[in-house]
Short mmCIF file of C-alpha atoms in Angstrom, two decimals:
data_model
loop_
_atom_site.label_atom_id
_atom_site.label_comp_id
_atom_site.label_asym_id
_atom_site.label_seq_id
_atom_site.Cartn_x
_atom_site.Cartn_y
_atom_site.Cartn_z
CA MET A 1 -20.15 -62.07 48.73
CA GLU A 2 -19.60 -65.52 50.16
CA MET A 3 -16.42 -64.34 51.84
CA ILE A 4 -18.24 -61.78 54.00
CA SER A 5 -18.70 -63.22 57.49
CA GLY A 6 -22.03 -63.24 59.31
CA LYS A 7 -20.61 -61.13 62.15
CA LEU A 8 -19.41 -58.48 59.71
CA LEU A 9 -22.85 -58.27 58.13
CA GLU A 10 -24.46 -57.97 61.54
CA CYS A 11 -22.13 -55.07 62.30
CA LEU A 12 -22.92 -53.41 58.96
CA LEU A 13 -26.66 -53.79 59.53
CA SER A 14 -26.32 -52.37 63.04
CA ILE A 15 -24.34 -49.40 61.75
CA PHE A 16 -26.88 -48.81 59.00
CA PHE A 17 -29.76 -48.99 61.48
CA HIS A 18 -28.22 -46.37 63.76
CA PHE A 19 -27.27 -44.23 60.78
CA PHE A 20 -30.85 -44.53 59.53
CA LEU A 21 -32.15 -43.27 62.89
CA PHE A 22 -29.69 -40.41 62.78
CA ILE A 23 -30.65 -39.15 59.31
CA THR A 24 -34.34 -39.55 60.16
CA MET A 25 -33.95 -37.36 63.22
CA LYS A 26 -32.03 -34.81 61.15
CA GLY A 27 -34.80 -34.73 58.54
CA TYR A 28 -32.75 -36.01 55.58
CA ASN A 29 -34.32 -37.79 52.62
CA ILE A 30 -34.29 -41.48 53.58
CA PHE A 31 -35.22 -42.78 50.11
CA PHE A 32 -31.65 -42.29 48.95
CA PHE A 33 -30.50 -44.97 51.41
CA ILE A 34 -33.12 -47.62 50.57
CA PRO A 35 -31.00 -49.27 47.81
CA LEU A 36 -28.15 -49.60 50.30
CA LEU A 37 -30.47 -51.32 52.75
CA PHE A 38 -31.57 -53.80 50.09
CA LEU A 39 -27.92 -54.45 49.22
CA LEU A 40 -27.04 -55.23 52.83
CA LEU A 41 -30.08 -57.49 53.21
CA SER A 42 -29.15 -59.32 50.01
CA LEU A 43 -25.61 -59.81 51.27
CA HIS A 44 -26.97 -61.17 54.52
CA ALA A 45 -29.29 -63.62 52.71
CA CYS A 46 -26.50 -64.85 50.43
CA THR A 47 -24.15 -65.33 53.36
CA SER A 48 -26.79 -67.24 55.34
CA LYS A 49 -27.42 -69.56 52.38
CA SER A 50 -23.70 -70.03 51.83
CA LYS A 51 -23.23 -70.91 55.50
CA LYS A 52 -26.08 -73.42 55.33
CA ASP A 53 -24.60 -75.01 52.20
CA MET A 54 -21.17 -75.27 53.83
CA GLU A 55 -22.67 -76.93 56.90
CA TYR A 56 -24.51 -79.40 54.66
CA VAL A 57 -21.35 -80.32 52.76
CA LYS A 58 -19.36 -80.62 55.99
CA GLY A 59 -22.02 -82.87 57.51
CA TRP A 60 -22.27 -85.25 54.54
CA HIS A 61 -18.85 -85.30 52.88
CA GLY A 62 -17.05 -88.55 53.62
CA LYS A 63 -20.13 -90.26 55.01
CA LYS A 64 -20.63 -93.88 53.96
CA ILE A 65 -23.99 -94.51 52.31
CA SER A 66 -25.94 -97.76 52.60
CA LEU A 67 -27.57 -98.57 49.27
CA PRO A 68 -30.67 -100.70 48.58
CA SER A 69 -30.42 -104.37 47.67
CA GLU A 70 -29.72 -104.92 43.98
CA SER A 71 -32.83 -107.10 43.76
CA ASP A 72 -35.13 -104.29 44.93
CA PHE A 73 -34.86 -102.15 41.81
CA LEU A 74 -37.61 -101.68 39.26
CA LEU A 75 -37.43 -100.96 35.55
CA PHE A 76 -39.73 -98.03 34.76
CA GLY A 77 -40.58 -98.06 38.46
CA ARG A 78 -42.73 -101.18 38.04
CA ASP A 79 -40.96 -104.27 36.66
CA SER A 80 -38.62 -106.14 39.03
CA VAL A 81 -35.02 -106.50 37.86
CA VAL A 82 -31.64 -107.16 39.41
CA TYR A 83 -29.55 -104.02 39.06
CA ASP A 84 -25.84 -104.79 39.42
CA TYR A 85 -24.79 -101.29 40.48
CA SER A 86 -22.02 -102.68 42.71
CA SER A 87 -19.98 -103.44 39.59
CA PHE A 88 -19.43 -99.71 39.09
CA PRO A 89 -16.39 -98.25 40.89
CA TYR A 90 -18.23 -94.97 41.38
CA LYS A 91 -21.87 -94.00 41.67
CA ILE A 92 -23.98 -90.90 41.38
CA VAL A 93 -26.92 -91.16 43.77
CA LEU A 94 -30.11 -89.13 43.40
CA VAL A 95 -32.59 -89.13 46.27
CA ILE A 96 -35.99 -87.51 45.79
CA GLY A 97 -38.41 -87.12 48.69
CA LYS A 98 -42.17 -87.34 48.62
CA GLU A 99 -43.37 -84.98 45.91
CA GLN A 100 -46.77 -84.31 44.40
CA CYS A 101 -44.97 -83.51 41.14
CA ILE A 102 -42.02 -85.87 40.93
CA SER A 103 -41.21 -84.79 37.37
CA CYS A 104 -40.61 -81.29 38.76
CA LYS A 105 -37.69 -82.67 40.79
CA PHE A 106 -36.59 -85.46 38.46
CA ASP A 107 -35.91 -84.09 34.98
CA VAL A 108 -35.54 -87.42 33.16
CA ALA A 109 -34.30 -85.89 29.92
CA LYS A 110 -31.47 -84.05 31.69
CA TRP A 111 -30.45 -87.17 33.61
CA GLN A 112 -30.44 -89.21 30.41
CA GLU A 113 -28.16 -86.61 28.89
CA LEU A 114 -25.88 -86.71 31.93
CA ILE A 115 -25.70 -90.51 31.87
CA GLN A 116 -24.67 -90.44 28.21
CA GLN A 117 -22.16 -87.69 28.91
CA VAL A 118 -20.54 -89.55 31.82
CA ASP A 119 -20.58 -92.93 30.05
CA SER A 120 -18.80 -91.47 27.02
CA ILE A 121 -16.01 -90.15 29.22
CA THR A 122 -15.62 -92.91 31.81
CA SER A 123 -16.32 -96.00 29.69
CA PHE A 124 -19.14 -97.00 32.04
CA LYS A 125 -17.21 -96.68 35.29
CA VAL A 126 -19.94 -94.63 36.97
CA GLY A 127 -23.28 -96.13 37.96
CA PHE A 128 -26.45 -94.18 38.67
CA VAL A 129 -28.63 -95.03 41.66
CA PHE A 130 -32.04 -93.39 41.76
CA VAL A 131 -34.01 -93.48 45.01
CA LEU A 132 -37.56 -92.18 44.59
CA GLU A 133 -40.31 -91.74 47.15
CA PRO A 134 -43.32 -91.00 44.95
CA ILE A 135 -46.75 -90.25 46.31
CA TYR A 136 -48.23 -91.79 43.18
CA GLN A 137 -46.12 -94.65 41.84
CA HIS A 138 -48.07 -94.79 38.59
CA ASP A 139 -46.77 -91.31 37.76
CA VAL A 140 -43.22 -92.67 37.93
CA TYR A 141 -44.08 -95.47 35.51
CA VAL A 142 -45.67 -93.09 33.01
CA MET A 143 -42.76 -90.64 33.26
CA LEU A 144 -39.98 -93.21 32.89
CA ARG A 145 -41.74 -95.26 30.23
CA SER A 146 -42.48 -92.21 28.10
CA HIS A 147 -38.75 -91.37 28.08
CA GLN A 148 -37.66 -95.01 27.71
CA PHE A 149 -35.48 -94.49 30.78
CA MET A 150 -33.63 -97.80 31.01
CA THR A 151 -31.82 -97.29 34.33
CA PRO A 152 -33.69 -99.17 37.08
CA VAL A 153 -34.89 -97.14 40.07
CA PHE A 154 -35.55 -97.94 43.71
CA ILE A 155 -39.08 -97.04 44.82
CA ASP A 156 -38.87 -96.35 48.54
CA THR A 157 -42.41 -96.39 49.87
CA ASN A 158 -41.37 -97.11 53.46
CA ASN A 159 -38.53 -94.57 53.85
CA THR A 160 -36.09 -97.48 54.06
CA PHE A 161 -33.22 -95.57 52.47
CA ARG A 162 -33.62 -92.56 54.75
CA SER A 163 -33.81 -94.81 57.80
CA MET A 164 -30.68 -96.75 56.82
CA ASN A 165 -28.73 -93.53 56.34
CA LYS A 166 -30.33 -91.51 59.12
CA ILE A 167 -31.65 -88.82 56.80
CA SER A 168 -34.04 -86.72 58.85
CA ASP A 169 -35.27 -84.34 56.15
CA ASN A 170 -37.52 -84.87 53.14
CA ASP A 171 -35.23 -82.98 50.78
CA SER A 172 -33.64 -84.18 47.57
CA HIS A 173 -29.95 -85.11 47.56
CA VAL A 174 -27.33 -85.78 44.88
CA TRP A 175 -24.02 -87.38 45.82
CA LEU A 176 -21.01 -88.85 44.06
CA LEU A 177 -19.79 -91.99 45.86
CA ASP A 178 -16.43 -93.70 45.65
CA SER A 179 -15.86 -97.46 45.48
CA ASN A 180 -16.48 -97.68 49.25
CA ASN A 181 -19.79 -95.83 48.90
CA ARG A 182 -18.45 -92.77 50.68
CA ILE A 183 -19.58 -89.33 49.56
CA ILE A 184 -16.76 -87.55 47.76
CA TYR A 185 -18.73 -84.85 45.96
CA ILE A 186 -22.07 -83.16 46.56
CA GLY A 187 -24.36 -81.33 44.15
CA ASP A 188 -26.72 -81.81 41.22
CA PRO A 189 -24.89 -81.58 37.88
CA THR A 190 -28.18 -81.44 35.94
CA VAL A 191 -29.28 -78.10 37.39
CA ASN A 192 -25.98 -76.38 38.15
CA GLN A 193 -23.54 -75.79 35.29
CA LYS A 194 -20.65 -75.11 37.67
CA ILE A 195 -21.18 -78.46 39.40
CA ASN A 196 -21.56 -80.20 36.04
CA LYS A 197 -18.26 -78.71 34.89
CA GLU A 198 -16.52 -79.85 38.07
CA TYR A 199 -17.94 -83.37 37.68
CA MET A 200 -16.65 -83.55 34.13
CA GLU A 201 -13.25 -82.13 35.08
CA LEU A 202 -12.87 -84.82 37.72
CA VAL A 203 -13.66 -87.42 35.08
CA ARG A 204 -11.47 -85.98 32.33
CA THR A 205 -8.41 -85.62 34.53
CA ASN A 206 -8.77 -89.23 35.69
CA TYR A 207 -8.75 -88.06 39.28
CA LEU A 208 -11.23 -90.77 40.15
CA PHE A 209 -10.47 -93.43 37.59
CA ASN A 210 -6.83 -94.31 37.98
CA ASP A 211 -7.51 -97.50 39.95
CA LYS A 212 -4.69 -99.96 39.56
#
């Protein structure tokens, strides 16, 4: 479905519309053609989403990301610590915008599982940088403390990270950065099994970790 162009779908919809008018004028039963209409609309929606995703990847891939100061991170979202993320050759960055329910966007258990999975394969060559913009900071503390989530997080109450990187939206983002902090892969491996598999394949084949 992703291979069908937008122009082709527009043509198909136009043809269907004129065909629909024709059979209506001829008095044929139109209910037979309703499933076909839904199919065409579904194809159009999938293609539009695919096009949007491709534009997003094209716009962000290769972009250099400015990261917060290592001294601005907080353990459990409350206790100041120095987080030496720069020692990691590669980083997975999660950015979560202002959310009433931050736990709905940040599944701590799944990220803990991913961290363990990546660490076991890369021997701690991948760091995790979490940028959160909570409406209620206490909720972050309760959430992280209850899971004993030991990776420090950056609480961005002033939209500093988005300003530094010229991020205009309030959406969530997940990126894999190289040693120069450039985006080399995009997608959330905790919610998409295909992306998770591709992350792990990159790791297992040493595509990223053959630094000499």
